[in-house]
XYZ file of C-alpha atoms in Angstrom:
366
model
C 11.244 32.893 24.948
C 9.501 30.385 27.000
C 6.509 31.699 29.082
C 4.997 29.064 32.101
C 2.294 30.151 34.210
C -0.027 28.304 36.546
C -3.117 27.373 36.628
C -4.036 26.031 39.671
C -2.686 24.295 42.925
C -3.254 21.493 44.710
C -4.115 22.316 48.547
C -2.859 18.974 49.819
C 0.762 18.864 48.144
C 2.836 21.025 46.231
C 1.218 19.538 42.777
C 0.048 22.402 40.259
C -1.048 22.495 36.789
C 0.513 24.797 34.304
C 1.018 26.000 31.411
C 4.399 26.204 29.303
C 4.479 28.352 26.011
C 7.530 27.815 23.484
C 8.040 28.891 19.797
C 6.514 25.438 19.224
C 2.859 25.297 20.708
C 1.802 25.157 24.456
C 1.971 22.381 26.507
C -0.566 21.351 29.312
C 1.799 20.200 32.580
C 2.627 18.419 34.353
C 3.327 16.908 31.129
C 5.064 13.252 29.863
C 7.739 13.837 27.019
C 8.425 10.855 24.972
C 12.061 10.083 24.502
C 12.650 10.634 20.214
C 16.865 9.691 21.672
C 18.190 9.684 17.794
C 15.491 11.925 16.294
C 12.964 9.556 16.514
C 10.775 7.474 19.475
C 11.312 4.571 18.174
C 9.155 2.336 16.037
C 6.370 5.511 15.232
C 6.438 8.072 13.041
C 5.577 11.935 14.095
C 1.940 11.160 13.040
C 1.970 8.531 15.522
C 2.449 10.965 18.305
C 0.134 13.174 17.177
C -2.402 10.816 17.112
C -1.958 9.846 21.250
C -1.710 13.222 21.834
C 1.834 13.969 22.345
C 2.546 18.191 23.724
C 6.859 17.372 23.610
C 9.354 15.209 22.845
C 13.191 14.471 24.396
C 15.750 13.987 21.780
C 19.890 13.931 22.368
C 22.823 16.254 21.719
C 24.526 12.823 21.586
C 23.235 10.896 19.638
C 21.990 13.561 17.094
C 25.635 14.039 16.720
C 27.083 10.662 16.160
C 24.562 10.253 13.519
C 23.232 11.564 11.111
C 25.086 14.388 12.603
C 24.251 18.410 14.324
C 25.739 20.350 11.353
C 23.696 18.140 8.888
C 20.352 18.731 10.922
C 20.802 22.021 11.222
C 21.436 22.771 7.256
C 18.033 20.792 6.739
C 16.247 23.365 8.962
C 16.717 21.571 12.357
C 15.528 18.572 14.483
C 11.727 20.224 13.751
C 11.728 19.592 10.319
C 14.425 16.583 10.114
C 12.172 14.758 12.164
C 8.856 16.306 10.548
C 7.714 17.004 14.090
C 5.500 20.160 14.830
C 5.030 19.941 18.746
C 8.135 21.236 20.892
C 11.427 19.460 21.521
C 13.603 19.177 24.662
C 17.306 18.625 23.287
C 19.160 17.077 26.369
C 22.681 17.389 26.094
C 24.520 13.845 26.407
C 25.219 14.309 29.854
C 24.396 11.371 30.296
C 25.007 8.944 27.917
C 29.040 10.402 27.528
C 29.787 10.022 31.200
C 27.695 5.938 31.374
C 31.279 5.472 29.078
C 33.241 5.322 31.780
C 35.833 3.138 29.971
C 36.116 5.833 27.258
C 36.068 9.146 28.428
C 38.480 11.508 30.665
C 36.819 14.514 32.459
C 38.737 17.722 32.805
C 37.974 20.758 33.887
C 37.702 22.314 30.235
C 35.145 19.515 29.188
C 34.854 15.754 28.916
C 36.805 13.523 25.980
C 35.796 10.762 25.004
C 35.185 8.156 21.978
C 32.078 7.169 20.122
C 29.653 4.013 20.896
C 29.632 3.925 17.164
C 32.723 3.711 15.863
C 35.385 4.112 19.002
C 36.082 8.026 17.648
C 37.656 10.554 20.007
C 35.308 13.732 20.899
C 36.449 16.513 22.419
C 33.356 18.331 24.608
C 33.052 21.496 26.166
C 30.179 23.539 27.679
C 29.884 26.078 25.057
C 30.777 22.346 21.743
C 26.985 20.986 23.268
C 25.993 24.241 23.351
C 26.271 24.683 19.317
C 25.312 21.436 18.725
C 21.936 22.472 20.317
C 22.299 25.195 18.112
C 22.027 23.612 15.126
C 19.350 20.805 16.201
C 17.053 24.099 16.856
C 15.062 22.738 19.963
C 13.215 24.717 21.827
C 14.883 23.688 26.126
C 18.092 22.488 25.763
C 20.343 21.432 28.570
C 23.702 22.051 29.390
C 26.629 19.458 29.934
C 26.219 18.874 33.281
C 28.917 16.056 35.872
C 26.118 12.980 36.230
C 27.650 10.223 38.381
C 26.480 7.210 38.979
C 25.119 6.450 42.661
C 26.578 4.869 44.997
C 30.010 7.631 44.231
C 31.939 9.028 46.810
C 30.472 11.729 49.206
C 33.981 13.976 47.345
C 33.502 12.827 44.203
C 29.451 13.662 44.185
C 30.557 16.929 45.234
C 33.024 17.735 42.732
C 30.262 17.363 39.785
C 28.654 19.200 41.485
C 30.714 22.298 41.247
C 31.542 21.835 38.065
C 27.969 21.871 36.820
C 27.236 24.900 38.082
C 30.849 26.162 36.924
C 29.869 24.731 33.249
C 26.380 26.131 33.170
C 27.904 29.805 34.154
C 29.907 28.968 30.392
C 26.553 27.305 28.169
C 24.936 30.753 29.470
C 27.523 32.967 28.235
C 27.081 30.600 24.715
C 25.369 31.155 21.827
C 22.015 29.452 21.473
C 19.028 30.466 18.632
C 16.586 33.180 20.260
C 13.842 30.885 21.049
C 15.686 28.446 23.391
C 15.032 28.032 26.405
C 17.787 26.867 28.451
C 17.681 25.134 32.060
C 19.940 24.639 35.144
C 20.176 21.290 36.219
C 20.751 20.588 40.279
C 23.132 17.828 40.895
C 24.002 16.621 44.161
C 24.130 12.724 44.359
C 21.751 11.689 47.680
C 22.960 14.427 49.946
C 20.091 17.073 51.280
C 22.312 19.386 52.030
C 24.431 19.039 48.862
C 21.262 19.309 46.841
C 20.125 22.315 48.387
C 23.469 24.323 48.022
C 23.357 23.121 44.372
C 19.867 24.407 44.149
C 20.352 27.322 45.722
C 23.852 27.874 43.518
C 22.268 26.701 40.277
C 19.188 29.139 40.429
C 21.573 32.071 41.351
C 22.311 32.021 37.239
C 19.307 33.151 36.020
C 17.891 29.826 33.992
C 14.197 29.918 32.254
C 13.594 26.492 34.187
C 15.135 24.451 35.905
C 15.916 20.285 36.033
C 16.635 18.287 38.796
C 19.578 15.618 37.535
C 21.201 12.781 38.824
C 17.990 10.648 40.335
C 17.319 7.074 39.180
C 20.830 6.392 38.696
C 21.698 3.017 40.976
C 19.476 4.693 44.215
C 16.980 2.900 46.361
C 13.433 5.120 45.171
C 12.930 6.220 48.736
C 16.211 7.960 48.491
C 15.157 9.176 45.137
C 11.808 11.133 46.421
C 13.468 12.553 49.114
C 16.271 14.203 47.323
C 13.356 14.969 44.889
C 10.939 17.021 47.183
C 13.951 18.885 49.099
C 15.994 20.088 45.984
C 11.747 21.312 44.273
C 11.862 23.206 47.673
C 14.400 25.368 46.812
C 13.170 25.543 43.400
C 11.398 28.717 41.964
C 7.324 28.441 41.887
C 7.357 30.921 39.046
C 9.466 28.655 36.853
C 8.845 24.820 34.963
C 10.570 21.908 37.100
C 12.199 19.005 35.130
C 12.997 16.143 36.568
C 15.582 13.384 34.010
C 15.181 10.644 33.706
C 12.582 9.522 36.022
C 9.884 6.689 36.146
C 7.202 5.132 37.003
C 3.618 5.837 37.004
C 4.197 6.080 40.772
C 6.833 7.607 40.428
C 5.117 10.525 38.129
C 2.532 11.140 40.240
C 4.285 11.039 43.525
C 6.978 14.094 42.070
C 3.891 15.818 40.371
C 3.159 16.350 44.238
C 6.389 17.491 44.854
C 6.014 19.875 42.242
C 7.451 18.436 39.249
C 6.037 19.858 36.190
C 8.132 17.594 33.355
C 9.257 14.690 32.743
C 10.543 11.646 30.907
C 12.024 7.697 31.018
C 12.779 5.349 28.641
C 10.878 3.274 30.345
C 7.828 2.628 28.070
C 9.268 2.491 25.381
C 11.611 0.506 26.275
C 9.624 -1.805 28.494
C 7.326 -1.838 24.480
C 10.194 -2.933 22.647
C 10.921 -5.877 25.723
C 6.915 -7.148 25.796
C 6.215 -5.471 29.016
C 2.467 -3.340 28.829
C 1.176 -0.809 31.105
C -2.178 -1.661 33.183
C -3.705 -0.156 35.883
C -2.418 -0.930 38.200
C 0.819 -2.905 37.037
C 2.064 -3.906 33.969
C 1.982 -8.053 31.865
C 4.378 -9.500 30.013
C 2.639 -10.602 26.717
C 4.996 -13.108 25.786
C 3.774 -15.171 28.295
C 1.427 -18.407 27.543
C -1.125 -17.576 29.536
C -1.629 -14.540 27.000
C -1.548 -16.917 23.334
C -6.177 -17.332 22.931
C -6.811 -14.023 25.053
C -8.671 -12.261 23.033
C -9.543 -9.378 25.130
C -7.641 -5.710 24.854
C -4.590 -4.944 26.851
C -6.417 -2.562 29.050
C -10.464 -2.286 29.229
C -11.436 0.733 28.217
C -7.595 2.308 26.171
C -8.394 4.205 23.303
C -4.750 3.430 21.964
C -4.694 1.915 18.348
C -3.268 -1.242 19.857
C -6.592 -1.605 21.961
C -8.737 -0.740 19.314
C -7.441 -3.045 16.589
C -5.533 -5.656 18.431
C -6.298 -8.740 20.800
C -3.557 -9.757 23.156
C -3.566 -13.205 21.739
C -2.318 -11.162 18.573
C 0.746 -9.262 20.140
C 1.941 -12.489 21.889
C 2.141 -14.643 18.686
C 3.596 -10.826 16.750
C 6.236 -10.882 20.161
C 6.884 -14.375 19.742
C 7.600 -14.331 16.378
C 9.572 -11.189 16.512
C 8.077 -9.193 14.292
C 8.186 -5.399 13.811
C 4.795 -4.512 14.163
C 4.607 -5.474 17.639
C 7.341 -3.771 18.645
C 5.577 -0.918 17.288
C 2.327 -1.908 18.462
C 3.290 -2.037 21.957
C 5.388 1.182 21.892
C 1.916 3.127 20.778
C 0.208 1.832 23.896
C 3.149 2.048 26.489
C 3.362 5.679 25.443
C -0.914 6.377 25.473
C -0.728 4.409 29.105
C 1.458 7.285 30.117
C 0.049 9.978 28.492
C -3.245 9.746 29.197
C -2.121 9.104 32.486
C -0.855 13.051 33.080
C -3.702 14.154 31.002
C -5.525 12.259 33.768
C -3.807 14.266 36.342
C -3.792 17.797 35.257
C -7.802 16.993 35.373
C -7.650 16.172 39.036
C -5.743 19.102 39.278
C -7.897 21.481 37.511
C -11.055 19.568 39.639
C -9.635 19.954 43.623
C -9.382 15.543 42.987
C -5.904 15.392 42.779
C -5.370 14.437 46.143
C -8.476 11.803 45.761
C -6.432 10.222 43.377
C -3.287 9.899 44.811
C -4.429 8.306 47.163
C -6.607 6.245 45.015
C -3.551 4.769 43.543
C -1.371 4.371 46.763
C -3.215 2.253 47.800
C -2.550 -0.540 44.928
C 0.604 -0.324 46.705
């Protein structure tokens, strides 16, 4: 059973610094989870993640079930052993991925029928099946099957998805999982404030080990997203961890922390790395641009990542232009280090009472 404790709070906002204990280590929050969708954070090994200070990663039930198969991973000792990763793992149910296959899936009250994007095989998932898959994977934190409609969507569809998500959560809580696994309930509701509050209150009544805010960063405006984060977080219990799913930019992270969010994941740092977009304070740079072809500086002065300590912008520009795989790896090391260092800086600011100052400093760049 995972245990969460709050260490410090910020008097000027709802931000808090905490500690989440799991069977695979203690996690300092607020925390960013690198996305290891298919039993790997793309281009990186476990030793890379350890070197940059990652405490927990996210993996995905949908992708791991299609390849190599959750039963195979279970026979091989679970996801931690399979990946040789000693830290904590949160597994997303794969609901977002399944529901993004709009032309390939059919939703019923019992579950969702869809076709694999890999080989077209028809698959039927129930909330119980998703819990069985994650038990095979052996992750520390598991997510229930939920319905996540893309925005904008008709109000009736958003409400139906929120109601079905709750009914599926009830079934998930009754499904077997390993004794060590914590289940987080997911709040849905689109960008309807009252529906968000209703979904949050109903989800809380089901007594989960933590709570997640889902269904955001799926097409809505940034202002609306942050408003929903604030409204939902106000309803969530202070003594349990809060997880904002699939968000976001460094600015999104600090603003969401200010609303009381503890955990984040997003593909942005790794996907941008593969596209040649690198994070620097206070923005990004496109390493493919000609301006960097003779630039001998590191990506960012003062960055302690392997890439910045050993390689120049000019070299990274060459690797990207030449389609060399090493460039993707070095870019990913930098971007993830940037995100993890950013979260560490936020935690330190909370510990020393300087969070408001840090937030104002960041907002001044916008």
